[in-house]
Amino acid sequence: MIDFRFTEEQDMLRTAAREFAEEVIAPLVPQMEETDEMPEEILRGLGERDFLALGIAEEYGGVNLGHVAKMITIEEVSRVSVAVGMMLQVMHLGIEPIVAFGSPEQKKKYLPKLASGEHFATVGVTEATGGSDPTGIETTARLEGDNYILNGRKVFITNAHVAHVAVVLAKTDEKEFSAFILSKDMPGFRAGRWEHKVGMKGCDTGELIMEDCVVPKENMIGKPGDGLKVCMKAISEVGRAGMAAVGLGLIKACLEASTKFANERILYGKPISRLQGVQFKVADMYLDYNAGMLLSYRAAAMKDRGERCDVEMAMAKYYVTEAAVKAAKLATEIHGGYGVMVEYATQRYLRDAAVLNPSAGTGDIQRIVMARAALS
Amino acid sequence: MRIFVCIKVVPDPERASEITLDPQTKTVRREGIPLVINPMDKNALEAALQVRAQQGGEVTVVSMGPPSVEEVLRQSLALGADRVALLCDRCLAGADTLATARTLAAGIEKLGGADLVFCGAESADGGTAQVGPQVAALLGMAHAVYATAFSLRDGIAEVTVKTEDGEKVLQGGLPLLVTVSREINQPRGIRFSEIVKARKKPFNVFTAADLSLAETCIGEQGSPTRIAGIADAKMERRGEILEGEPEEAVAKLMTILRREGAI
């Protein structure tokens, strides 16, 4: 029997996340648009309200409410700010390899501070020479005594500057990829260039630079050669879930802004919501939100049950992020001239939507995953 | 310290424009509007949690309502309350403020009585501001209404309350009932870890029989209030064009402004 209802506890989680988004984040969105920086009080609030503890076991300071819970909270945050939703989802992505593949010592050392928000996390895979193709990376890790020496440069890394901890993919041999937990207190590890994107203003994106960075041998996740498995499992089942949640929040925001405007804007002596042309646009958004929600939460529920869900997550990520781009366009059209004025949020939605496609695997990468499953 | 908080679950005030009145039953149509904790009751809960943090004790939430309010009331456990008592019975339906106050007072007595009771000053839907003081009278407690500040030292409470002219500061011993206004504090948000902790906190449901209340003093039967009629309040802008030369129009305008007390 399929039960599509959220639990009472999940509903409460949504209420709590929405309250945080509306009361703490919403007033700071104009500031983020202006400065392209993430206000400290938002980052602090994410920790204080346990947003970062959701996927971490109680013995390591987490609340262990699972992947559906994470999706709910990211969706609610993204409904108000896609920029914060993106940073939040990548924090979860950075935590995931330690949760899923970390040793008990690594979990004990890193997870409590990541759960409380004292530290933030990210993942560093993409380089100028490879993102969609992770085997194209050039960062090296050379074993010297009890340490690995890492050299290389990661690009387009969300949370590059705010993260204290990063799970980084490097080559330990010509064709051997390994994952390491790096922290900013390690000599030779720092954030580099600050990227300015067309949208998601306030969301920290930049470089991670390793220059003769000394990483203790025990900071490798798994064993030499496990790196691709560790990073790709996290990206394909947690990163894509996060992007789907961000997209859902954005579609919801587009829908709400559009229905409000369409009900209030009078043309031809009546609200434009009475015009069929406008209704069709609203119907498309409404359908996409519901279809995307079903795809996304089904995949998250599978993950909570411990099932493999990379294909389901690829479908969710692809469908929702494409739909979010469409919803932002439709919302802007419904608003007419107002839609492109900075006083209205729709122009922000349009810019934010543009950033959804390349993150956590481009739309075309998701289609390859889907096609592979369909043709197998 | 036995601290009680009276909470009402109301239709979301943010969606107030969707609320309509049923002319037949003369009641509020709530269908389809999400339920929330009455906003001022959140301030009351916050005040109670702050007292508990300083003085120790237990915070009990007491509420009268149908089974459908349970999910919303559980939020108070996640906000930090120690237990919830829902007073729920078909014969409690249709209660006016007096019958509601009798029920809440009986609930508080049933649970051992209170040293301190906090209520929101008024509800977002009814807005009578009567229930708090009525509960105090029934429990034989002193009360202070529309509190904007509260402190408790050595068993003496100091309460700042809003008045029509400004504010006044009251002092008194316990037991005491305080109704609070929005200015008193900033209610905390729900921490997700508290949602997990709330699973283990008691949520008890009491019927009218559990409270030993006679049907004649509760619900519709026990309510002396009768709604004679309901009407929509119409708010309209009034416009008046002042004709004539500028000097003449200005003189007319000044006369009107003085007459209306604007200057």
XYZ file of C-alpha atoms in Angstrom:
639
model
C 0.000 0.000 0.000
C 1.355 3.430 -0.905
C 0.880 6.167 1.684
C 1.705 9.588 0.268
C 1.179 11.426 3.551
C 3.914 13.064 5.583
C 4.038 12.085 9.247
C 2.865 14.470 11.948
C 6.499 14.956 12.930
C 7.499 15.787 9.353
C 4.680 18.330 9.178
C 6.005 19.917 12.355
C 9.477 19.984 10.863
C 8.092 21.811 7.834
C 6.340 24.342 10.049
C 9.512 24.927 12.048
C 11.675 25.273 8.925
C 9.165 27.648 7.338
C 9.087 29.808 10.459
C 12.886 30.066 10.426
C 12.886 30.895 6.716
C 10.224 33.572 6.999
C 11.329 35.128 10.257
C 15.124 34.946 10.029
C 16.065 34.551 6.347
C 13.420 36.587 4.493
C 14.329 39.968 6.038
C 17.974 39.413 5.011
C 17.357 38.512 1.356
C 17.684 42.123 0.084
C 21.016 42.400 1.921
C 22.240 39.192 0.282
C 21.182 40.476 -3.136
C 23.133 43.671 -2.475
C 26.344 42.260 -0.959
C 26.473 38.698 -2.358
C 27.487 37.601 1.151
C 25.818 35.203 3.574
C 24.818 36.940 6.827
C 26.368 35.411 9.927
C 23.027 35.183 11.736
C 21.614 32.847 9.070
C 24.580 30.488 9.351
C 24.356 30.625 13.145
C 20.598 29.985 13.012
C 21.024 26.903 10.817
C 23.196 25.399 13.520
C 21.081 26.519 16.477
C 17.871 25.106 15.005
C 19.572 21.753 14.173
C 19.223 22.026 10.382
C 22.682 20.471 10.044
C 22.031 17.664 12.530
C 19.232 16.024 10.557
C 21.346 13.356 8.861
C 23.684 12.648 11.771
C 23.183 9.887 14.342
C 22.306 10.867 17.908
C 25.527 9.373 19.283
C 27.425 12.012 17.283
C 25.206 14.908 18.331
C 22.674 14.627 15.512
C 18.911 14.151 15.528
C 18.841 11.442 12.838
C 15.563 12.370 11.197
C 16.622 11.189 7.766
C 16.564 12.188 4.117
C 12.879 13.088 3.773
C 13.359 15.433 6.720
C 16.377 17.050 5.047
C 14.412 17.473 1.833
C 11.510 19.147 3.653
C 13.764 21.657 5.372
C 15.804 22.485 2.259
C 12.586 22.983 0.284
C 11.189 25.350 2.888
C 14.405 27.367 3.123
C 14.686 27.559 -0.682
C 11.114 28.792 -0.972
C 12.401 31.944 0.726
C 16.035 31.936 -0.404
C 17.524 29.628 -3.011
C 20.972 30.895 -1.980
C 20.579 29.664 1.602
C 18.947 26.439 0.408
C 21.944 25.756 -1.829
C 24.467 26.314 0.951
C 22.421 24.152 3.317
C 22.156 21.291 0.850
C 25.910 21.333 0.196
C 26.564 21.303 3.950
C 24.591 18.052 4.067
C 26.514 16.828 1.028
C 29.808 17.485 2.829
C 28.613 15.609 5.902
C 27.318 12.582 3.969
C 30.627 10.863 3.001
C 31.704 10.931 6.657
C 28.324 9.538 7.768
C 28.201 6.854 5.067
C 31.858 5.812 4.752
C 33.758 7.417 7.653
C 35.523 5.363 10.324
C 34.199 5.549 13.913
C 37.223 7.767 14.761
C 36.504 10.127 11.855
C 32.826 10.323 12.842
C 33.687 11.045 16.454
C 36.187 13.706 15.475
C 34.178 15.592 12.855
C 30.432 14.960 13.147
C 29.597 16.573 16.525
C 30.845 20.004 15.427
C 29.173 19.624 12.009
C 25.890 18.697 13.711
C 25.929 21.720 16.006
C 26.873 24.165 13.268
C 30.155 25.062 14.957
C 31.720 23.827 11.734
C 30.343 23.773 8.187
C 31.108 21.229 5.472
C 31.486 20.938 1.722
C 32.694 18.540 -0.950
C 35.469 19.303 -3.424
C 35.436 17.248 -6.618
C 35.144 19.634 -9.581
C 38.265 21.116 -11.136
C 38.869 23.147 -14.268
C 39.773 19.873 -15.981
C 36.820 17.801 -14.821
C 33.442 17.988 -13.095
C 30.956 15.976 -15.110
C 33.952 13.713 -15.745
C 35.476 13.413 -12.278
C 38.299 11.233 -13.595
C 39.622 14.336 -15.333
C 40.775 15.929 -12.074
C 44.454 16.680 -11.557
C 44.740 17.103 -7.792
C 47.331 14.704 -6.456
C 47.881 13.089 -3.066
C 51.424 11.804 -2.492
C 52.150 9.535 0.480
C 55.066 10.738 2.626
C 55.498 8.852 5.889
C 52.254 9.119 7.874
C 50.840 11.916 5.736
C 49.546 12.540 2.267
C 50.705 15.716 0.553
C 47.894 17.203 -1.557
C 48.353 19.636 -4.417
C 45.626 20.978 -6.656
C 42.812 23.459 -7.121
C 39.054 22.807 -6.886
C 36.635 25.189 -8.607
C 32.959 26.174 -8.283
C 32.844 24.816 -4.738
C 29.777 25.883 -2.737
C 30.717 26.887 0.845
C 34.395 27.148 -0.183
C 34.998 30.059 2.196
C 32.609 29.297 5.058
C 33.338 25.561 5.297
C 35.786 24.385 7.945
C 35.729 20.803 6.699
C 35.854 19.553 3.102
C 35.791 16.072 1.644
C 38.218 16.304 -1.279
C 38.830 13.922 -4.178
C 42.459 13.451 -5.241
C 44.552 11.046 -7.282
C 46.723 8.753 -5.176
C 48.005 7.112 -8.342
C 47.579 7.614 -12.084
C 44.230 5.815 -12.118
C 43.503 5.641 -8.403
C 41.168 8.172 -6.812
C 40.854 8.612 -3.048
C 38.776 10.827 -0.751
C 40.215 12.803 2.164
C 38.755 14.858 4.990
C 40.505 18.210 4.991
C 40.073 20.998 7.514
C 41.025 24.619 7.194
C 43.523 24.369 10.041
C 45.716 22.092 7.927
C 48.792 23.887 6.559
C 48.571 24.491 2.823
C 44.759 24.347 2.605
C 42.775 27.511 1.922
C 39.901 29.000 -0.030
C 40.803 30.956 -3.148
C 38.865 33.057 -5.608
C 35.309 34.136 -4.730
C 32.978 33.478 -7.660
C 30.115 35.834 -8.478
C 27.211 34.012 -10.081
C 24.289 35.417 -12.028
C 21.926 34.259 -9.264
C 21.904 32.740 -5.769
C 23.371 35.984 -4.451
C 24.796 35.379 -1.009
C 25.612 31.754 -1.688
C 29.340 31.249 -1.155
C 31.011 29.741 -4.233
C 34.732 29.630 -4.876
C 37.988 27.744 -5.077
C 39.668 25.372 -2.666
C 43.434 25.439 -2.990
C 45.832 22.790 -1.739
C 49.514 23.714 -1.832
C 51.668 20.995 -0.280
C 48.767 20.468 2.085
C 49.708 17.960 4.799
C 46.851 15.537 5.496
C 47.256 12.742 8.069
C 46.907 9.282 6.561
C 43.967 8.521 8.881
C 41.950 11.277 7.174
C 41.449 9.164 4.073
C 37.853 7.961 3.820
C 37.829 4.235 3.168
C 40.943 2.896 1.468
C 43.036 4.063 -1.488
C 40.916 3.819 -4.621
C 37.565 4.290 -2.845
C 37.383 7.990 -3.666
C 35.086 7.915 -6.685
C 32.635 5.603 -4.931
C 32.633 7.768 -1.765
C 32.153 11.080 -3.567
C 29.814 9.938 -6.336
C 27.509 8.071 -3.961
C 27.141 11.248 -1.896
C 26.635 13.483 -4.939
C 24.232 11.170 -6.743
C 22.016 10.320 -3.764
C 22.374 13.306 -1.436
C 23.582 16.188 -3.619
C 20.901 15.523 -6.227
C 18.267 15.160 -3.523
C 19.370 18.529 -2.235
C 19.148 20.140 -5.667
C 15.673 18.687 -6.178
C 14.630 20.181 -2.833
C 16.093 23.569 -3.780
C 14.187 23.435 -7.077
C 10.939 22.495 -5.354
C 11.267 25.495 -3.065
C 11.837 27.737 -6.062
C 8.813 26.397 -7.974
C 6.671 26.899 -4.852
C 7.896 30.484 -4.561
C 7.120 31.121 -8.259
C 3.650 29.636 -7.852
C 2.850 31.651 -4.746
C 4.132 34.916 -6.212
C 2.205 34.284 -9.434
C -1.126 33.436 -7.813
C -0.890 36.436 -5.481
C -0.079 38.804 -8.339
C -2.673 37.293 -10.678
C -5.402 37.652 -8.063
C -4.514 41.267 -7.316
C -3.636 42.639 -10.758
C -6.728 44.048 -12.473
C -6.832 44.257 -16.267
C -9.895 44.441 -18.497
C -11.870 45.126 -15.306
C -11.058 41.842 -13.618
C -8.131 40.061 -11.929
C -5.810 38.572 -14.534
C -6.222 35.211 -12.755
C -9.564 35.051 -14.580
C -7.784 35.072 -17.955
C -7.316 31.612 -19.364
C -3.845 32.429 -20.715
C -2.703 33.185 -17.161
C -4.527 30.158 -15.751
C -2.665 27.848 -18.136
C 0.681 29.144 -16.881
C -0.388 28.680 -13.253
C -1.656 25.171 -14.044
C 1.720 24.224 -15.578
C 3.555 25.369 -12.461
C 1.059 23.633 -10.198
C 1.414 20.353 -12.047
C 5.209 20.599 -12.129
C 5.361 21.276 -8.405
C 3.229 18.249 -7.601
C 4.937 15.922 -10.080
C 8.354 17.081 -8.899
C 7.352 16.642 -5.291
C 6.243 13.062 -5.878
C 9.468 12.200 -7.722
C 11.671 13.854 -5.113
C 10.065 12.579 -1.933
C 9.747 9.070 -3.326
C 13.493 9.051 -3.960
C 14.194 10.465 -0.478
C 11.943 7.835 1.112
C 13.897 5.133 -0.756
C 17.124 6.571 0.606
C 15.657 6.480 4.125
C 14.857 2.809 3.615
C 18.482 2.196 2.648
C 17.680 1.397 -0.986
C 19.806 2.411 -3.937
C 18.173 5.490 -5.476
C 20.678 7.139 -7.799
C 18.389 6.836 -10.849
C 15.341 8.088 -8.914
C 17.391 11.031 -7.627
C 18.619 11.776 -11.161
C 14.988 11.882 -12.358
C 13.970 14.104 -9.475
C 16.909 16.469 -9.904
C 16.437 16.727 -13.664
C 12.673 17.119 -13.628
C 12.521 19.609 -10.786
C 15.406 21.836 -11.858
C 14.121 21.997 -15.445
C 10.644 22.749 -14.106
C 12.068 25.448 -11.837
C 13.611 27.217 -14.830
C 10.236 27.017 -16.588
C 8.353 28.190 -13.490
C 10.626 31.209 -13.090
C 10.032 32.145 -16.724
C 6.258 31.718 -16.409
C 6.147 33.685 -13.154
C 8.055 36.526 -14.801
C 5.659 36.506 -17.757
C 2.603 36.611 -15.480
C 4.069 39.678 -13.781
C 4.455 41.473 -17.122
C 6.803 44.467 -16.876
C 6.911 44.175 -13.107
C 8.464 40.748 -13.450
C 11.829 42.139 -14.458
C 11.919 44.985 -11.938
C 14.246 44.487 -8.974
C 11.414 45.321 -6.538
C 9.758 42.027 -7.501
C 11.206 38.640 -6.578
C 10.531 37.049 -9.973
C 13.719 38.460 -11.511
C 15.635 36.856 -8.632
C 13.877 33.545 -9.264
C 14.868 33.738 -12.922
C 18.540 34.305 -12.042
C 18.517 31.673 -9.270
C 16.956 29.089 -11.582
C 19.828 29.495 -14.027
C 22.244 28.141 -11.404
C 20.285 24.933 -10.778
C 21.171 23.059 -13.956
C 24.946 22.681 -13.580
C 24.955 21.937 -9.842
C 25.371 18.311 -8.676
C 25.561 17.109 -12.273
C 24.193 18.927 -15.304
C 20.803 18.089 -16.734
C 22.487 16.092 -19.492
C 24.413 14.002 -16.973
C 21.083 13.150 -15.290
C 19.681 12.109 -18.663
C 22.644 9.803 -19.208
C 21.919 8.162 -15.832
C 18.242 7.763 -16.753
C 18.982 6.438 -20.225
C 21.467 3.921 -18.826
C 18.773 2.610 -16.456
C 16.106 2.537 -19.159
C 18.311 0.725 -21.665
C 19.790 -1.803 -19.273
C 7.047 25.918 40.427
C 3.850 24.734 38.736
C 3.490 26.880 35.634
C 0.509 26.552 33.293
C -0.002 28.055 29.851
C -3.471 28.281 28.326
C -3.243 27.830 24.575
C -5.908 28.197 21.914
C -5.511 26.729 18.454
C -6.867 29.177 15.881
C -7.149 29.497 12.079
C -3.895 30.997 10.782
C -4.287 34.801 11.144
C -2.052 35.209 8.068
C -4.947 33.681 6.123
C -7.573 35.844 7.837
C -8.884 37.113 4.504
C -10.119 33.586 3.706
C -12.204 33.299 6.888
C -15.960 33.680 6.408
C -18.929 33.655 8.767
C -21.820 31.238 8.562
C -24.986 33.367 8.795
C -27.082 30.344 9.819
C -25.014 29.048 12.705
C -23.390 32.469 13.350
C -20.024 30.800 13.662
C -16.679 31.105 11.923
C -16.130 28.849 8.896
C -12.662 27.378 9.395
C -12.571 24.692 6.712
C -9.440 24.655 4.607
C -7.567 27.185 6.717
C -4.494 25.798 8.468
C -4.540 25.821 12.259
C -1.813 27.440 14.335
C -1.088 28.235 17.967
C -2.713 31.590 18.733
C 0.215 34.033 18.263
C -0.071 35.687 21.702
C -0.216 32.248 23.320
C 3.228 31.619 21.867
C 4.403 34.667 23.812
C 2.693 33.206 26.899
C 4.547 29.924 26.420
C 7.836 31.758 25.929
C 7.250 33.707 29.161
C 6.577 30.433 30.989
C 9.717 28.794 29.571
C 11.798 31.774 30.667
C 10.427 31.561 34.226
C 11.145 27.817 34.283
C 14.709 28.470 33.111
C 15.265 30.824 36.074
C 13.180 29.215 38.795
C 12.894 25.568 37.759
C 9.594 23.724 37.753
C 7.277 22.298 35.141
C 5.438 23.948 32.271
C 2.057 22.420 31.433
C 0.051 23.494 28.410
C -3.712 23.261 28.785
C -6.057 23.699 25.851
C -9.694 23.076 24.997
C -10.445 21.892 21.493
C -11.400 19.070 19.148
C -9.035 16.147 18.355
C -7.875 17.947 15.197
C -5.835 20.440 17.256
C -3.536 17.744 18.629
C -0.920 18.068 15.901
C -0.661 21.824 16.441
C -0.563 21.488 20.225
C 2.344 19.068 19.951
C 4.382 22.018 18.691
C 4.276 23.399 22.232
C 6.107 20.266 23.415
C 8.747 20.824 20.723
C 9.035 24.431 21.872
C 9.899 23.205 25.355
C 6.689 22.589 27.342
C 6.891 19.550 29.624
C 3.403 18.174 29.019
C 0.128 18.969 27.299
C -3.409 18.446 28.550
C -6.060 18.622 25.839
C -9.575 19.049 27.191
C -11.590 17.394 24.473
C -15.213 16.339 24.493
C -18.162 16.837 22.142
C -20.125 18.424 24.979
C -17.481 21.180 25.283
C -18.321 22.464 21.780
C -20.022 25.817 21.389
C -18.546 27.217 24.602
C -18.472 30.957 25.126
C -15.686 32.596 27.116
C -17.197 31.735 30.498
C -17.770 28.062 29.712
C -14.255 27.925 28.200
C -12.779 29.493 31.343
C -14.633 27.012 33.566
C -13.217 24.146 31.523
C -9.652 25.466 31.530
C -9.801 26.214 35.270
C -11.059 22.683 35.936
C -8.217 21.315 33.821
C -5.632 23.271 35.795
C -7.120 22.063 39.102
C -7.286 18.495 37.832
C -3.548 18.637 37.111
C -2.694 19.778 40.615
C -3.232 23.532 40.508
C -0.914 26.330 39.469
C 1.498 28.783 41.035
C 1.615 30.802 37.856
C -0.617 30.825 34.766
C 0.250 32.568 31.509
C -2.291 33.230 28.750
C -2.162 35.243 25.555
C -4.033 38.479 26.197
C -6.490 37.735 23.399
C -7.070 35.246 20.614
C -6.578 36.082 16.959
C -10.062 34.805 16.068
C -12.397 35.717 18.949
C -10.379 38.592 20.360
C -12.496 39.023 23.498
C -9.587 39.030 25.994
C -12.016 37.614 28.564
C -10.856 34.043 29.104
C -7.648 34.821 31.025
C -9.260 37.014 33.697
C -12.216 34.603 33.987
C -9.865 31.658 34.609
C -8.113 33.741 37.298
C -11.443 34.543 38.976
C -12.511 30.898 38.932
C -9.186 29.798 40.422
C -9.285 32.586 43.000
C -6.060 34.120 41.727
C -4.962 37.700 41.229
C -4.396 38.580 37.605
C -2.668 41.143 35.398
C -3.607 41.703 31.769
C -1.710 42.791 28.628
C 1.702 42.333 30.251
C 4.683 43.720 28.355
C 7.284 42.640 30.929
C 7.416 40.039 33.689
C 9.937 39.126 36.349
C 9.828 37.007 39.480
C 12.169 37.437 42.453
C 11.818 35.879 45.894
C 8.230 34.883 45.161
C 7.202 38.424 44.211
C 6.164 39.029 40.607
C 6.662 42.382 38.910
C 4.488 42.872 35.862
C 4.462 45.827 33.474
C 1.066 46.133 31.810
C -0.248 48.257 28.963
C -2.993 50.718 29.814
C -4.936 53.132 27.631
C -2.707 55.971 28.861
C 0.610 54.185 28.783
C 1.764 51.521 31.179
C 1.909 50.699 34.854
C 4.035 48.396 36.966
C 2.276 45.975 39.319
C 3.752 43.824 42.078
C 2.215 40.836 43.769
C 2.721 37.383 45.194
C 1.757 34.005 43.794
C -0.494 32.403 42.716
C -0.971 34.740 39.805
C -2.398 34.698 36.275
C -0.818 36.951 33.670
C -2.131 37.602 30.187
C 0.645 38.722 27.862
C 0.850 40.945 24.802
C 3.179 40.482 21.811
C 5.743 42.969 23.133
C 6.659 40.857 26.163
C 9.170 38.664 24.307
C 10.250 37.115 21.029
C 9.020 33.503 21.036
C 11.748 30.991 20.271
C 11.666 28.834 17.159
C 11.424 25.069 17.207
C 14.758 23.253 17.337
C 14.588 19.977 15.444
C 16.200 18.144 18.363
C 13.249 19.240 20.501
C 10.874 17.563 18.032
C 12.662 14.312 18.788
C 12.547 14.936 22.559
C 8.836 15.761 22.327
C 8.124 12.149 21.325
C 8.635 11.107 24.946
C 6.679 13.933 26.600
C 3.164 13.255 27.906
C 0.186 14.388 25.868
C -2.997 13.622 27.822
C -6.585 14.004 26.728
C -9.290 14.665 29.335
C -13.037 14.459 28.835
C -15.683 16.518 30.639
C -16.283 13.538 32.901
C -12.566 13.416 33.795
C -12.885 17.032 34.892
C -16.068 16.358 36.893
C -17.850 19.172 35.076
C -21.638 19.207 34.863
C -22.952 19.596 31.309
C -24.977 22.627 32.412
C -21.856 24.708 32.995
C -19.826 23.775 29.925
C -20.144 23.872 26.150
C -23.094 25.557 24.499
C -25.412 24.597 27.344
C -23.256 26.323 29.923
C -22.754 29.473 27.848
C -24.890 32.484 28.782
C -23.739 34.365 25.670
C -26.152 34.357 22.722
C -25.120 35.822 19.396
C -28.037 37.941 18.268
C -26.644 38.585 14.813
C -23.507 38.941 12.771
C -22.575 41.515 10.167
C -19.561 42.253 8.030
C -17.797 45.443 9.064
C -17.369 47.520 5.919
C -14.339 49.772 5.765
C -14.669 52.457 3.122
C -12.595 55.444 2.128
C -14.594 58.643 2.031
C -13.646 61.277 -0.541
C -14.680 64.879 -0.699
C -13.672 67.367 -3.388
C -13.301 70.922 -2.114
C -14.370 73.356 -4.850
C -13.402 77.004 -5.255
C -10.251 79.138 -5.355
C -7.159 77.727 -3.576
C -7.509 80.125 -0.591
C -11.159 79.212 -0.184
C -10.461 75.462 -0.511
C -7.625 75.648 2.022
C -9.908 77.455 4.501
C -12.538 74.741 4.071
C -9.893 72.044 4.472
C -8.619 73.625 7.701
C -12.150 73.761 9.086
C -12.681 70.071 8.317
C -9.341 69.031 9.773
C -10.083 70.955 13.005
C -13.566 69.490 13.206
C -12.215 65.937 12.822
C -9.560 66.574 15.441
C -6.674 66.035 13.005
C -5.011 69.343 13.967
